[in-house]
mmCIF file of C-alpha atoms in Angstrom:
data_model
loop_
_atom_site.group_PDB
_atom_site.id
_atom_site.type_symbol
_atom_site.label_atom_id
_atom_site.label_comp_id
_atom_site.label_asym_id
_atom_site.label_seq_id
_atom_site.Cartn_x
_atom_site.Cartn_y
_atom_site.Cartn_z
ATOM 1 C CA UNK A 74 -9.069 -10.686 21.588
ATOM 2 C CA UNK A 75 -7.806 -8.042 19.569
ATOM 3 C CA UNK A 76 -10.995 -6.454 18.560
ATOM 4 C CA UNK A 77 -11.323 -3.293 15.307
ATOM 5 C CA UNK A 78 -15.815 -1.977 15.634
ATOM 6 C CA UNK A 79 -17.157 0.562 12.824
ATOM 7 C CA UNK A 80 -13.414 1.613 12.647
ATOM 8 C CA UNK A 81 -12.985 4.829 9.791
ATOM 9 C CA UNK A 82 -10.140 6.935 8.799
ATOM 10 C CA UNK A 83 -9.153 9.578 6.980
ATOM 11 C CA UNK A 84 -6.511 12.053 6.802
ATOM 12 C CA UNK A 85 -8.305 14.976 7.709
ATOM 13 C CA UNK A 86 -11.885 16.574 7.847
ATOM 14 C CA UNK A 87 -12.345 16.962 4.164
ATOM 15 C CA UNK A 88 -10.235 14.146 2.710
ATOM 16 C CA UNK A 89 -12.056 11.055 1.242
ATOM 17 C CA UNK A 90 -12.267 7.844 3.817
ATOM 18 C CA UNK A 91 -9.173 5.608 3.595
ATOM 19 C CA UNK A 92 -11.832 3.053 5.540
ATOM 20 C CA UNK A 93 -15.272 2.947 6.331
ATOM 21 C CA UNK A 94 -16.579 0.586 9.142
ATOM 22 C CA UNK A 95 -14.102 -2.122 9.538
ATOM 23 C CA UNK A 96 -14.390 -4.736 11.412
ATOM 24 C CA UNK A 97 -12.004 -7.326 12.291
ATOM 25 C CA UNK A 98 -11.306 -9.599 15.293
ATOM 26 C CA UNK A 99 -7.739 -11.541 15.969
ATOM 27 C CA UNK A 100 -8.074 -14.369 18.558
ATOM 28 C CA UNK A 101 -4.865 -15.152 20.992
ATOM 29 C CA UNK A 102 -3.009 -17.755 18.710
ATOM 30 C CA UNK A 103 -4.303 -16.686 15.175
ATOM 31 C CA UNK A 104 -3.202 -15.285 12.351
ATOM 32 C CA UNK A 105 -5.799 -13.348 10.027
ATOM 33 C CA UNK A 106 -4.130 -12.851 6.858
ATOM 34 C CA UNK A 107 -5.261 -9.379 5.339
ATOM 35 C CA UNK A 108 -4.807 -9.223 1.255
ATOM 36 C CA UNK A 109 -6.483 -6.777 -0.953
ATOM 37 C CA UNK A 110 -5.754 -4.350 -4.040
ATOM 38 C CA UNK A 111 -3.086 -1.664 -3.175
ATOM 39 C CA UNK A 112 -4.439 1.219 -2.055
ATOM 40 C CA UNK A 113 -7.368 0.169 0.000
ATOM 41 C CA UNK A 114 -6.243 0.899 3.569
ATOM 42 C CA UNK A 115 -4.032 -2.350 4.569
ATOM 43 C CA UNK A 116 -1.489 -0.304 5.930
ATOM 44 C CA UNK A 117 -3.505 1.918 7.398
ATOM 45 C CA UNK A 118 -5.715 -0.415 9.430
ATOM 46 C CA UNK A 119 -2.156 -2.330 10.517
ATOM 47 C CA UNK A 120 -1.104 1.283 11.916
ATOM 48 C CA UNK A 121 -4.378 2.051 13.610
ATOM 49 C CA UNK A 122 -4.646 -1.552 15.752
ATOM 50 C CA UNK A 123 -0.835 -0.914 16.896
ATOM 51 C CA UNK A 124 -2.163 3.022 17.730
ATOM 52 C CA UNK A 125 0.107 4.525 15.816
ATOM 53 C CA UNK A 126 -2.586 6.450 14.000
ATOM 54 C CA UNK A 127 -5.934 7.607 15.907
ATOM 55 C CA UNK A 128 -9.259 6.537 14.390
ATOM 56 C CA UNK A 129 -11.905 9.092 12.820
ATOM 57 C CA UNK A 130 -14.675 7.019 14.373
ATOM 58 C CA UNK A 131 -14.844 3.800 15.564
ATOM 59 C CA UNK A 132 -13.218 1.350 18.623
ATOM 60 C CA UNK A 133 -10.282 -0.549 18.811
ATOM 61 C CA UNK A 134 -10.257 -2.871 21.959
ATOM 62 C CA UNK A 135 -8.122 -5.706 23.344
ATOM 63 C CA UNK A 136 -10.535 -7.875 25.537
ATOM 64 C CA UNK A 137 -13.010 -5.483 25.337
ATOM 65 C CA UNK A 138 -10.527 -2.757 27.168
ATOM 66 C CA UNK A 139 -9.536 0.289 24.832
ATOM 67 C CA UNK A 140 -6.131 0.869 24.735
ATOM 68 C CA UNK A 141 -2.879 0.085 26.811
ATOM 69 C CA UNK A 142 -1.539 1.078 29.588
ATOM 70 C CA UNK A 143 0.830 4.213 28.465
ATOM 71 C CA UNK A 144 3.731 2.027 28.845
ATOM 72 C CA UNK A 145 4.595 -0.934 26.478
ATOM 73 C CA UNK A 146 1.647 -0.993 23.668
ATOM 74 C CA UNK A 147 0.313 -4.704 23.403
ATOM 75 C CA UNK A 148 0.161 -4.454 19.752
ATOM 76 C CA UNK A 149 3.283 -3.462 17.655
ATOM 77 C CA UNK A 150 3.601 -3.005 13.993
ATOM 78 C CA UNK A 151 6.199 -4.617 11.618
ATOM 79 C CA UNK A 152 7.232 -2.353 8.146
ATOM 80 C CA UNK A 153 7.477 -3.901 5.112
ATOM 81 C CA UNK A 154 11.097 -1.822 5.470
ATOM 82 C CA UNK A 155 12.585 -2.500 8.630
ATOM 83 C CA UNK A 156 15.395 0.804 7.244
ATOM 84 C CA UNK A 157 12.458 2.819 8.040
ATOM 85 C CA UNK A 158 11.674 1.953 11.576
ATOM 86 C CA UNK A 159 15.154 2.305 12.749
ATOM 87 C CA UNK A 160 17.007 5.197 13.725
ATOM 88 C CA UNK A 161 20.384 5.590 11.435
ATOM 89 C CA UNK A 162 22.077 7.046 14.131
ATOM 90 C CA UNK A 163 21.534 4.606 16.620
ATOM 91 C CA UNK A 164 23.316 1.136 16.605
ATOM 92 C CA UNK A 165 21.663 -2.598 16.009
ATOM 93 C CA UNK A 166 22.142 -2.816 20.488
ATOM 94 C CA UNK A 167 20.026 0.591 21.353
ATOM 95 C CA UNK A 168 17.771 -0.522 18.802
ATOM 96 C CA UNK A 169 16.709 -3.937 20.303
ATOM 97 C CA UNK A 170 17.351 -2.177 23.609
ATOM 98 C CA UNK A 171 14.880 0.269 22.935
ATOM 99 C CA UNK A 172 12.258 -2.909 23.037
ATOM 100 C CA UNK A 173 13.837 -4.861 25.869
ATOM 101 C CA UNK A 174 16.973 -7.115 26.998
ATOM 102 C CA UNK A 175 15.768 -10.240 24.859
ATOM 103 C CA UNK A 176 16.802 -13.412 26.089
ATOM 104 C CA UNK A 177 19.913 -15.681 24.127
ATOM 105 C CA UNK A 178 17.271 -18.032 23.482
ATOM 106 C CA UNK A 179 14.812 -15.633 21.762
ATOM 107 C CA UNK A 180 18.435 -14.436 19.498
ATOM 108 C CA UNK A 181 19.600 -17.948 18.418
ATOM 109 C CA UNK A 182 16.009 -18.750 17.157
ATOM 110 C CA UNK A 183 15.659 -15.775 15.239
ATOM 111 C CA UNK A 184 19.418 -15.934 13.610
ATOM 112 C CA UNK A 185 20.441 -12.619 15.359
ATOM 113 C CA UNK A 186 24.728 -12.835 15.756
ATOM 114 C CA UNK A 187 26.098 -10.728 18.356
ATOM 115 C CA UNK A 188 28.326 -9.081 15.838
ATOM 116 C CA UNK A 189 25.299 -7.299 14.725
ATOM 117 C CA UNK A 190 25.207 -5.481 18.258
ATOM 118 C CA UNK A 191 27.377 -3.044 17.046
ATOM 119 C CA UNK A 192 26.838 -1.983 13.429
ATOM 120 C CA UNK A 193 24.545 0.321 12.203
ATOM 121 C CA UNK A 194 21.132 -0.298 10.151
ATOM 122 C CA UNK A 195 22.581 0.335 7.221
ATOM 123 C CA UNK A 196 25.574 -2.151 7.950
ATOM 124 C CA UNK A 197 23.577 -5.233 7.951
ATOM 125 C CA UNK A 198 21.128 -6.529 5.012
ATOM 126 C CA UNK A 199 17.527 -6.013 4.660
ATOM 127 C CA UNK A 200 16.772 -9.354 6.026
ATOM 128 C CA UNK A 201 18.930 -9.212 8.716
ATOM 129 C CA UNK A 202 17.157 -5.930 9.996
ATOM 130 C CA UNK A 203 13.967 -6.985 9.836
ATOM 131 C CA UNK A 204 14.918 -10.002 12.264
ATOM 132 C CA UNK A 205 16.616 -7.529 14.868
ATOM 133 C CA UNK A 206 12.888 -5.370 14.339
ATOM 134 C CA UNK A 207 11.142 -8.493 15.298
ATOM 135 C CA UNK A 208 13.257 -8.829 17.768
ATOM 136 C CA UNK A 209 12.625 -5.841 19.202
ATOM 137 C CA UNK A 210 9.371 -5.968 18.726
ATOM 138 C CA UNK A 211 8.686 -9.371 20.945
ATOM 139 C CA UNK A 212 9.182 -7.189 24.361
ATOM 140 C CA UNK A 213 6.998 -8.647 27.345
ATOM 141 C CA UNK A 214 3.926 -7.528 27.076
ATOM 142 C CA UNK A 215 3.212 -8.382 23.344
ATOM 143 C CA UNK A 216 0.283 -9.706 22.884
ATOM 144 C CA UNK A 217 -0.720 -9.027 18.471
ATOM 145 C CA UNK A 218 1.720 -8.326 15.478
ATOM 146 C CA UNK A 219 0.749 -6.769 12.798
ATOM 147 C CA UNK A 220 3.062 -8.067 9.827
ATOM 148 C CA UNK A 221 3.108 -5.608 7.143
ATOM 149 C CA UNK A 222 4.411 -7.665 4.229
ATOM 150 C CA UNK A 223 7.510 -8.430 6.739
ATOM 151 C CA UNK A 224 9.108 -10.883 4.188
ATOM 152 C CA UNK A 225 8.088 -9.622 0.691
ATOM 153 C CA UNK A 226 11.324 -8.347 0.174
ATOM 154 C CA UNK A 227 13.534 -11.123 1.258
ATOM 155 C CA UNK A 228 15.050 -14.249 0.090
ATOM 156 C CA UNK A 229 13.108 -17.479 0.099
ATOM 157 C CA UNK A 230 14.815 -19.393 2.606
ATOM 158 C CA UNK A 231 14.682 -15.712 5.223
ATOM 159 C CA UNK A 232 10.815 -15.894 4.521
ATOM 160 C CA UNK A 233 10.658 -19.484 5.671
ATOM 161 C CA UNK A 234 13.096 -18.911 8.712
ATOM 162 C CA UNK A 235 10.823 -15.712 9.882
ATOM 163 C CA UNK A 236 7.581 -18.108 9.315
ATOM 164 C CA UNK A 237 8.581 -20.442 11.175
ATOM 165 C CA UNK A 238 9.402 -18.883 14.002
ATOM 166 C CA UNK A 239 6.431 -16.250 14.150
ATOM 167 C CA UNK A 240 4.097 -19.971 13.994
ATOM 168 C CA UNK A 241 5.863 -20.999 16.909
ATOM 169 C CA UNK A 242 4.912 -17.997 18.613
ATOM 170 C CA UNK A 243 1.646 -18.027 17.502
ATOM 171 C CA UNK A 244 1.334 -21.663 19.256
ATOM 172 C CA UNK A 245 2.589 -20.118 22.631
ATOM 173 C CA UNK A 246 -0.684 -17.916 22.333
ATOM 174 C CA UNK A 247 0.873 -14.603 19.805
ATOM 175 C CA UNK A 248 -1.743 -13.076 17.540
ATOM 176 C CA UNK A 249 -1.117 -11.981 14.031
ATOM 177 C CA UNK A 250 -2.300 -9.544 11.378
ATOM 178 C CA UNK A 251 -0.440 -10.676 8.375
ATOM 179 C CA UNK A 252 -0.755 -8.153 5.567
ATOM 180 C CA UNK A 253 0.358 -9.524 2.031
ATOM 181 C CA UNK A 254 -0.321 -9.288 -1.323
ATOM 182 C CA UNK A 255 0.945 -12.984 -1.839
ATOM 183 C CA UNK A 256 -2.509 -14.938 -1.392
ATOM 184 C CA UNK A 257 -0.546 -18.252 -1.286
ATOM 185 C CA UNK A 258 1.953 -17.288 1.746
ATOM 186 C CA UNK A 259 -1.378 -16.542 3.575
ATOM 187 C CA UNK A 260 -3.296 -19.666 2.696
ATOM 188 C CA UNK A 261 -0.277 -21.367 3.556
ATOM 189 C CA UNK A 262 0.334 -19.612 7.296
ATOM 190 C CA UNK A 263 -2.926 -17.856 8.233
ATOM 191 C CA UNK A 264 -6.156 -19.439 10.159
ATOM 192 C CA UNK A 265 -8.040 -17.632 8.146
ATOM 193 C CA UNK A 266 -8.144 -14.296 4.844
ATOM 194 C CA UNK A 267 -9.812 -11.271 4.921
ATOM 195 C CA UNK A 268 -10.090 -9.199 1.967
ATOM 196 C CA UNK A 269 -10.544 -5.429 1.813
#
């Protein structure tokens, strides 16, 4: 269990709390959907349970162990804008590469052509990046996603495609933080909401 105690941050000693004492739990095989006004810290919790931000006070433990291991980080963190996650310079192949040698499988479900292999972000559409960030984001060793509005910006049918395959994870035992504004995608896909 993915597990955020008394968790607070802010950026720096004198700036105002972004959160105060959170506390959140995400079970093997759920998805919490987080919703909220703008503003209140979504974001910023997503970043802290994926480490890439370091609490002010507080614990952030996977089955009751803080941490990982220094090598592959359990927890990974999906932009809303997969452009910024990527490297420009680098093309789609180092990219995934960067996560892991993914299986064909794991590419046909998730609509990835091999073409892609060799263009640059900025060669393939928005939707189309965010599946090769998911991609590269499934390494072994995952364990909780944190889905930071992942399919706000995309087409209808590229939301349902992503959706259905992240629930098919989540059967095989993947846990999910899915961040949204859109209350009715998360009634829809989440075990259960949590506003802040």
């Amino acid at each position: 269990m993915l597990t955020a105690n008394r968790l607070s941050f802010r950026y720096g000693a004198r700036a105002p709390y972004v959160l105060r004492d959170v506390a959140l739990s995400i079970h093997p095989g759920e998805i919490v959907g987080l919703s909220g006004p703008s503003g209140r810290g979504k974001s910023t919790l997503g970043r802290l349970l994926a480490g890439h931000l370091e609490p002010t006070s507080g614990t952030i433990t996977i089955d009751d162990r803080a941490g990982s291991n220094g090598q592959f980080h359990p927890v990974q963190y999906l932009h809303q804008s997969p452009i910024f996650a990527t490297d420009p310079r680098w093309r789609i192949s180092r990219i995934i590469a960067e996560g892991w040698s993914p299986d064909e499988v794991t590419r046909t479900e998730l609509g990835i052509d091999d073409s892609w292999y060799a263009r640059y972000p900025h060669e393939v559409s928005g939707g189309e990046l965010q599946r090769v960030a998911l991609l590269r984001a499934l390494a072994p060793g995952l364990r909780y996603l944190i889905a930071d509005e992942i399919t706000s910006m995309l087409d209808p049918v590229a939301q349902v495609e992503i959706w259905q395959f992240l629930l098919k994870r989540v059967r095989q035992g993947l846990g999910i933080l899915a961040i949204s504004h859109d209350r009715a995608l998360l009634e829809r896909i989440a075990t259960r909401v949590v506003t802040i």
